[in-house]
Short mmCIF file of C-alpha atoms in Angstrom, two decimals:
data_model
loop_
_atom_site.label_atom_id
_atom_site.label_comp_id
_atom_site.label_asym_id
_atom_site.label_seq_id
_atom_site.Cartn_x
_atom_site.Cartn_y
_atom_site.Cartn_z
CA MET U 1 9.41 27.16 -10.10
CA GLN U 2 7.11 24.61 -8.47
CA PRO U 3 8.03 20.92 -8.77
CA LEU U 4 5.90 18.65 -10.96
CA LEU U 5 3.76 15.80 -9.63
CA SER U 6 2.87 13.04 -12.09
CA ILE U 7 -0.33 11.19 -11.19
CA VAL U 8 -0.25 7.77 -12.86
CA VAL U 9 -3.69 6.17 -13.27
CA PRO U 10 -4.02 2.69 -14.90
CA CYS U 11 -7.57 2.16 -16.23
CA PHE U 12 -9.50 -0.82 -17.53
CA ASN U 13 -13.18 -0.31 -18.39
CA GLU U 14 -13.51 2.74 -16.14
CA GLU U 15 -15.50 5.19 -18.29
CA GLU U 16 -17.74 6.12 -15.34
CA MET U 17 -14.91 6.81 -12.93
CA ILE U 18 -12.43 8.75 -15.09
CA PRO U 19 -14.27 12.14 -15.06
CA ILE U 20 -15.26 11.65 -11.40
CA PHE U 21 -11.65 10.93 -10.49
CA TYR U 22 -10.35 13.99 -12.34
CA ASP U 23 -12.89 16.37 -10.77
CA TYR U 24 -12.17 14.97 -7.32
CA LEU U 25 -8.39 15.31 -7.69
CA GLU U 26 -8.68 18.87 -8.97
CA ASN U 27 -10.23 19.85 -5.64
CA ILE U 28 -7.26 18.54 -3.66
CA PRO U 29 -4.93 21.47 -2.86
CA LEU U 30 -1.28 20.73 -3.59
CA PRO U 31 1.65 23.20 -3.59
CA LEU U 32 3.05 21.89 -6.88
CA ASN U 33 2.17 21.53 -10.53
CA ARG U 34 0.50 18.32 -11.59
CA GLU U 35 0.01 16.16 -14.66
CA TYR U 36 -2.30 13.18 -15.12
CA ILE U 37 -1.04 10.09 -16.96
CA PHE U 38 -4.10 7.96 -17.75
CA VAL U 39 -3.16 4.51 -19.08
CA ASN U 40 -5.89 2.78 -21.05
CA ASP U 41 -5.23 -0.94 -20.67
CA GLY U 42 -7.23 -2.17 -23.66
CA SER U 43 -10.61 -1.11 -22.30
CA LYS U 44 -13.72 -2.32 -24.15
CA ASP U 45 -15.88 0.62 -23.07
CA ASN U 46 -15.49 4.37 -23.68
CA SER U 47 -12.57 4.88 -21.28
CA LEU U 48 -10.29 6.18 -24.03
CA GLN U 49 -12.94 8.65 -25.22
CA GLN U 50 -13.27 9.95 -21.65
CA MET U 51 -9.51 10.47 -21.49
CA LYS U 52 -9.55 12.35 -24.78
CA GLN U 53 -12.37 14.59 -23.58
CA LEU U 54 -10.38 15.46 -20.46
CA LYS U 55 -7.38 16.15 -22.70
CA GLN U 56 -9.44 18.67 -24.66
CA LEU U 57 -10.67 20.33 -21.45
CA ASP U 58 -7.20 20.48 -19.85
CA PRO U 59 -4.57 19.97 -22.57
CA SER U 60 -1.65 21.18 -20.42
CA HIS U 61 -2.12 18.72 -17.59
CA VAL U 62 -3.95 15.64 -18.93
CA HIS U 63 -2.13 12.96 -20.92
CA TYR U 64 -3.16 9.50 -22.03
CA VAL U 65 -1.47 6.31 -23.21
CA SER U 66 -3.60 3.63 -24.88
CA PHE U 67 -2.48 0.01 -25.31
CA SER U 68 -3.19 -2.11 -28.39
CA ARG U 69 -4.92 -4.66 -26.12
CA ASN U 70 -5.28 -5.57 -22.46
CA PHE U 71 -1.79 -6.24 -21.04
CA GLY U 72 -2.74 -6.19 -17.34
CA LYS U 73 -2.41 -3.72 -14.51
CA GLU U 74 1.29 -4.43 -13.98
CA ALA U 75 2.03 -3.32 -17.55
CA GLY U 76 -0.17 -0.25 -16.99
CA ILE U 77 1.82 0.68 -13.89
CA TYR U 78 5.15 0.30 -15.67
CA ALA U 79 3.98 2.29 -18.70
CA GLY U 80 2.65 5.10 -16.51
CA LEU U 81 5.91 5.35 -14.61
CA GLN U 82 7.83 5.32 -17.89
CA TYR U 83 5.83 8.20 -19.34
CA ALA U 84 5.74 10.25 -16.11
CA ALA U 85 7.98 13.32 -16.15
CA GLY U 86 7.39 14.54 -12.58
CA ASP U 87 9.88 15.28 -9.84
CA PHE U 88 7.45 13.24 -7.74
CA VAL U 89 5.24 10.43 -9.02
CA VAL U 90 2.09 9.07 -7.39
CA LEU U 91 0.40 5.84 -8.43
CA MET U 92 -3.38 5.69 -7.90
CA ASP U 93 -6.39 3.58 -8.82
CA VAL U 94 -9.13 5.48 -10.62
CA ASP U 95 -11.90 4.05 -8.41
CA LEU U 96 -11.07 6.52 -5.57
CA GLN U 97 -10.52 3.69 -3.13
CA ASP U 98 -7.12 5.32 -2.72
CA PRO U 99 -8.01 8.42 -0.64
CA PRO U 100 -6.69 11.53 -2.49
CA GLU U 101 -6.90 13.47 0.80
CA LEU U 102 -3.59 11.82 1.75
CA LEU U 103 -1.70 13.49 -1.11
CA PRO U 104 -0.78 16.73 0.76
CA GLU U 105 0.54 14.72 3.71
CA MET U 106 2.52 12.46 1.38
CA PHE U 107 4.15 15.43 -0.32
CA ASN U 108 4.93 17.08 3.02
CA ILE U 109 6.64 13.93 4.30
CA LEU U 110 8.78 13.56 1.17
CA THR U 111 9.91 17.19 1.26
CA THR U 112 10.56 17.53 5.01
CA THR U 113 12.08 14.14 5.87
CA ASP U 114 14.57 11.68 4.36
CA TYR U 115 11.84 9.34 3.10
CA ASP U 116 11.91 8.45 -0.60
CA CYS U 117 8.43 6.95 -0.72
CA VAL U 118 5.17 7.29 1.15
CA GLY U 119 2.96 4.25 0.70
CA THR U 120 -0.45 3.35 2.07
CA ARG U 121 -1.89 0.31 3.78
CA ARG U 122 -5.47 -0.64 4.58
CA LEU U 123 -6.35 -1.26 8.22
CA THR U 124 -9.70 -2.86 7.38
CA ARG U 125 -11.25 -4.69 4.43
CA GLU U 126 -14.86 -3.75 5.01
CA GLY U 127 -16.97 -4.25 1.92
CA GLU U 128 -14.85 -7.12 0.60
CA PRO U 129 -16.10 -10.72 0.48
CA PRO U 130 -14.90 -12.54 3.64
CA ILE U 131 -13.13 -15.26 1.63
CA ARG U 132 -11.11 -12.66 -0.29
CA SER U 133 -10.08 -10.92 2.94
CA PHE U 134 -9.09 -14.25 4.51
CA PHE U 135 -6.89 -15.32 1.61
CA SER U 136 -5.36 -11.84 1.26
CA LYS U 137 -4.25 -11.91 4.88
CA LYS U 138 -2.87 -15.43 4.54
CA PHE U 139 -0.98 -14.43 1.40
CA TYR U 140 0.95 -11.69 3.24
CA GLN U 141 1.71 -14.07 6.10
CA VAL U 142 3.05 -16.74 3.75
CA ILE U 143 5.10 -14.53 1.45
CA ASN U 144 6.77 -12.70 4.34
CA LYS U 145 7.86 -16.04 5.82
CA ILE U 146 9.31 -17.50 2.62
CA SER U 147 10.69 -14.36 0.96
CA GLN U 148 13.56 -12.08 1.92
CA THR U 149 11.62 -9.15 0.44
CA GLU U 150 9.23 -7.83 3.08
CA ILE U 151 5.76 -6.88 1.86
CA VAL U 152 3.63 -4.93 4.32
CA ASP U 153 0.26 -6.51 5.12
CA GLY U 154 -2.51 -4.49 3.48
CA ALA U 155 -0.07 -2.46 1.38
CA ARG U 156 -1.58 -0.79 -1.67
CA ASP U 157 -0.02 0.26 -4.95
CA TYR U 158 -1.09 3.79 -3.97
CA ARG U 159 2.13 5.64 -3.12
CA MET U 160 4.10 8.80 -3.84
CA MET U 161 7.74 8.37 -4.83
CA THR U 162 10.74 10.54 -5.58
CA ARG U 163 12.20 10.66 -9.07
CA GLN U 164 15.20 8.64 -7.89
CA MET U 165 13.04 5.75 -6.70
CA VAL U 166 10.94 5.75 -9.88
CA ASP U 167 14.08 5.56 -12.01
CA ALA U 168 15.25 2.58 -9.94
CA ILE U 169 11.91 0.80 -10.50
CA LEU U 170 12.14 1.42 -14.24
CA GLN U 171 15.42 -0.50 -14.28
CA MET U 172 13.44 -3.59 -13.26
CA THR U 173 12.38 -4.67 -16.74
CA GLU U 174 11.28 -8.24 -15.97
CA TYR U 175 8.23 -9.55 -17.82
CA ASN U 176 6.60 -11.26 -14.82
CA ARG U 177 5.99 -8.26 -12.57
CA PHE U 178 4.74 -8.03 -9.01
CA SER U 179 4.91 -4.34 -8.19
CA LYS U 180 4.41 -4.63 -4.43
CA GLY U 181 7.51 -6.82 -4.29
CA ILE U 182 9.46 -4.57 -6.67
CA PHE U 183 8.68 -1.48 -4.57
CA SER U 184 10.20 -3.24 -1.56
CA TRP U 185 13.09 -4.87 -3.42
CA VAL U 186 14.56 -1.61 -4.76
CA GLY U 187 14.89 -0.35 -1.20
CA PHE U 188 14.71 3.36 -0.32
CA ASN U 189 13.14 4.67 2.86
CA THR U 190 9.39 4.12 2.86
CA LYS U 191 6.76 5.33 5.30
CA TYR U 192 3.27 3.80 5.30
CA LEU U 193 0.11 5.75 6.05
CA PRO U 194 -2.78 3.61 7.36
CA TYR U 195 -6.41 4.16 6.38
CA ASN U 196 -9.73 2.34 6.54
CA ASN U 197 -11.05 0.65 3.43
CA ILE U 198 -13.12 2.82 1.09
CA GLU U 199 -15.62 1.40 -1.37
CA ARG U 200 -15.39 2.52 -4.99
CA LYS U 201 -17.55 5.48 -6.04
CA ALA U 202 -18.95 3.93 -9.24
CA GLY U 203 -18.57 0.94 -11.55
CA GLU U 204 -17.42 -2.55 -10.61
CA THR U 205 -14.01 -4.03 -9.96
CA SER U 206 -12.46 -6.02 -12.81
CA TRP U 207 -10.52 -8.26 -10.40
CA SER U 208 -12.08 -11.66 -9.74
CA PHE U 209 -11.05 -14.00 -6.93
CA TRP U 210 -9.35 -16.29 -9.47
CA GLN U 211 -7.33 -13.40 -10.94
CA LEU U 212 -6.23 -12.32 -7.47
CA LEU U 213 -5.19 -15.90 -6.67
CA LEU U 214 -3.07 -16.12 -9.84
CA TYR U 215 -1.58 -12.71 -9.04
CA ALA U 216 -0.64 -13.95 -5.55
CA LEU U 217 1.02 -17.05 -7.03
CA ASP U 218 3.01 -14.83 -9.38
CA GLY U 219 4.11 -12.76 -6.40
CA ILE U 220 5.29 -15.82 -4.48
CA THR U 221 7.19 -17.36 -7.39
CA SER U 222 8.72 -14.00 -8.35
CA PHE U 223 10.20 -13.27 -4.94
CA SER U 224 10.83 -16.67 -3.34
CA THR U 225 12.46 -19.97 -4.27
CA VAL U 226 11.22 -21.66 -1.08
CA PRO U 227 8.56 -23.71 -2.96
CA LEU U 228 11.39 -25.32 -4.96
CA THR U 229 13.25 -26.12 -1.74
CA LEU U 230 10.10 -27.58 -0.20
CA SER U 231 9.62 -29.87 -3.20
CA SER U 232 13.17 -31.19 -2.76
CA VAL U 233 12.71 -31.71 0.98
CA LEU U 234 9.37 -33.48 0.55
CA GLY U 235 10.83 -35.64 -2.21
CA PHE U 236 13.61 -36.75 0.13
CA ILE U 237 11.13 -37.45 2.96
CA LEU U 238 8.95 -39.53 0.64
CA PHE U 239 12.02 -41.46 -0.52
CA ILE U 240 12.96 -42.33 3.08
CA LEU U 241 9.34 -43.15 3.88
CA ALA U 242 9.14 -45.50 0.89
CA ILE U 243 12.25 -47.39 2.11
CA VAL U 244 10.89 -47.65 5.67
CA LEU U 245 7.49 -48.88 4.47
CA GLY U 246 9.13 -51.34 2.10
CA ILE U 247 11.12 -52.87 4.95
CA PHE U 248 8.03 -52.90 7.17
CA PHE U 249 5.85 -54.73 4.63
CA LEU U 250 8.66 -57.20 3.83
CA ILE U 251 9.11 -58.13 7.49
CA ARG U 252 5.33 -58.39 8.05
CA THR U 253 4.96 -60.71 5.05
CA LEU U 254 7.82 -62.95 6.22
CA LEU U 255 6.44 -63.19 9.74
CA PHE U 256 2.70 -63.37 9.15
CA GLY U 257 2.28 -64.38 5.53
CA ASN U 258 -0.89 -63.38 3.61
CA PRO U 259 0.97 -61.28 1.02
CA THR U 260 -2.24 -60.09 -0.65
CA SER U 261 -3.31 -58.01 2.35
CA GLY U 262 -2.51 -54.33 2.52
CA TRP U 263 -3.62 -53.39 -0.95
CA THR U 264 -5.60 -50.43 0.49
CA SER U 265 -2.54 -48.93 2.13
CA LEU U 266 -0.61 -49.50 -1.08
CA ILE U 267 -3.17 -47.61 -3.13
CA VAL U 268 -3.14 -44.75 -0.59
CA ILE U 269 0.64 -44.54 -0.76
CA ILE U 270 0.65 -44.56 -4.56
CA LEU U 271 -1.98 -41.82 -4.71
CA PHE U 272 -0.13 -39.74 -2.10
CA VAL U 273 3.24 -40.01 -3.81
CA SER U 274 1.92 -39.46 -7.33
CA GLY U 275 -0.25 -36.55 -6.18
CA SER U 276 2.75 -34.93 -4.48
CA GLN U 277 4.83 -35.39 -7.61
CA LEU U 278 2.20 -33.77 -9.81
CA PHE U 279 1.79 -30.89 -7.34
CA PHE U 280 5.47 -30.07 -7.28
CA LEU U 281 5.80 -30.58 -11.02
CA GLY U 282 3.23 -27.80 -11.23
CA ILE U 283 5.46 -25.59 -9.07
CA LEU U 284 8.47 -26.38 -11.23
CA GLY U 285 6.36 -25.64 -14.30
CA LYS U 286 5.45 -22.24 -12.88
CA TYR U 287 9.11 -21.28 -12.49
CA LEU U 288 9.93 -22.66 -15.93
CA SER U 289 7.10 -20.60 -17.44
CA HIS U 290 8.66 -17.48 -15.91
CA ILE U 291 12.00 -18.35 -17.50
CA TYR U 292 10.27 -19.10 -20.82
CA LEU U 293 8.45 -15.76 -20.92
CA GLU U 294 11.56 -13.83 -19.86
CA SER U 295 13.64 -15.52 -22.58
CA LYS U 296 11.26 -14.28 -25.29
CA LYS U 297 12.19 -10.65 -24.50
CA ARG U 298 8.73 -9.48 -25.50
CA PRO U 299 7.76 -5.90 -24.61
CA LEU U 300 5.64 -5.42 -21.50
CA PHE U 301 3.10 -3.47 -23.54
CA ILE U 302 2.42 -2.06 -27.00
CA VAL U 303 1.12 1.50 -27.33
CA LYS U 304 -1.52 2.04 -29.97
CA GLU U 305 -1.87 5.79 -29.45
CA SER U 306 -0.79 8.48 -27.04
CA ASP U 307 -0.65 12.26 -26.85
CA ILE U 308 2.89 12.03 -25.42
CA ARG U 309 5.48 11.77 -28.13
CA ASN U 310 8.55 11.13 -25.99
CA LYS U 311 8.18 8.66 -23.14
CA ASP U 312 11.59 9.59 -21.73
CA ARG U 313 10.69 13.20 -20.95
CA HIS U 314 12.47 13.17 -17.60
#
């Protein structure tokens, strides 16, 4: 009996791409059975209807899960992995920027070597706005310096994993999720396949620069406490600096008089110190917000409808 491959596909407003994606994947030869797990993340267009049409055309292999509202891609990834029943599970974006041609090679590596996961990484970012590419590169440089969890530069969510690795990821039930970090944190042997950037076949991306920036901040605060350490170090430095400046201004006043001079430097110091305090209070607030959301124990997502009755099929 051939093993089963679950293809997990989170979707948000992707009515144009869903049928294109399915037709494209069906033409990729794979020596194993496959199932599609389309996750509708509260789309406002006809994405769910497209999924249902594919279900009618291919009821044995196409499945869908539809959220009650938009919960975000991270929730879509977790839900897809939870509903996937395959011996192997692949996570893909529906826009076909993740080259399906790599799937046979991924499967071959997992079945002929001791690797538990085959991920992908982009060598180029052609087609992206230069500012987005710049900040993406800087993000990987920063997070790999301040976090003990290594995240490969250019790594994509697109990857094929063994059942064992998927089960380990599902044990990570935190509310504030950063999948790229989670994939690395759980361990397991991972091989990365490089490829050049591919532009999406249709539709437009739903990720804005601001959303990507917030996502990067979540990644940093989820896998590093260095910002908290930096705030403590800077606070100590400012404390010492304040003492040194206080002594300096006292001596200058005693020696040269004119105590009203220096108001400009005083204002600068006040603005610098208060600005630093507000900045690091924001960092502390970010960590506290993570604790606050985790303490609520809210579900990562709520399913409105699905053709899969039992999400623990494996």
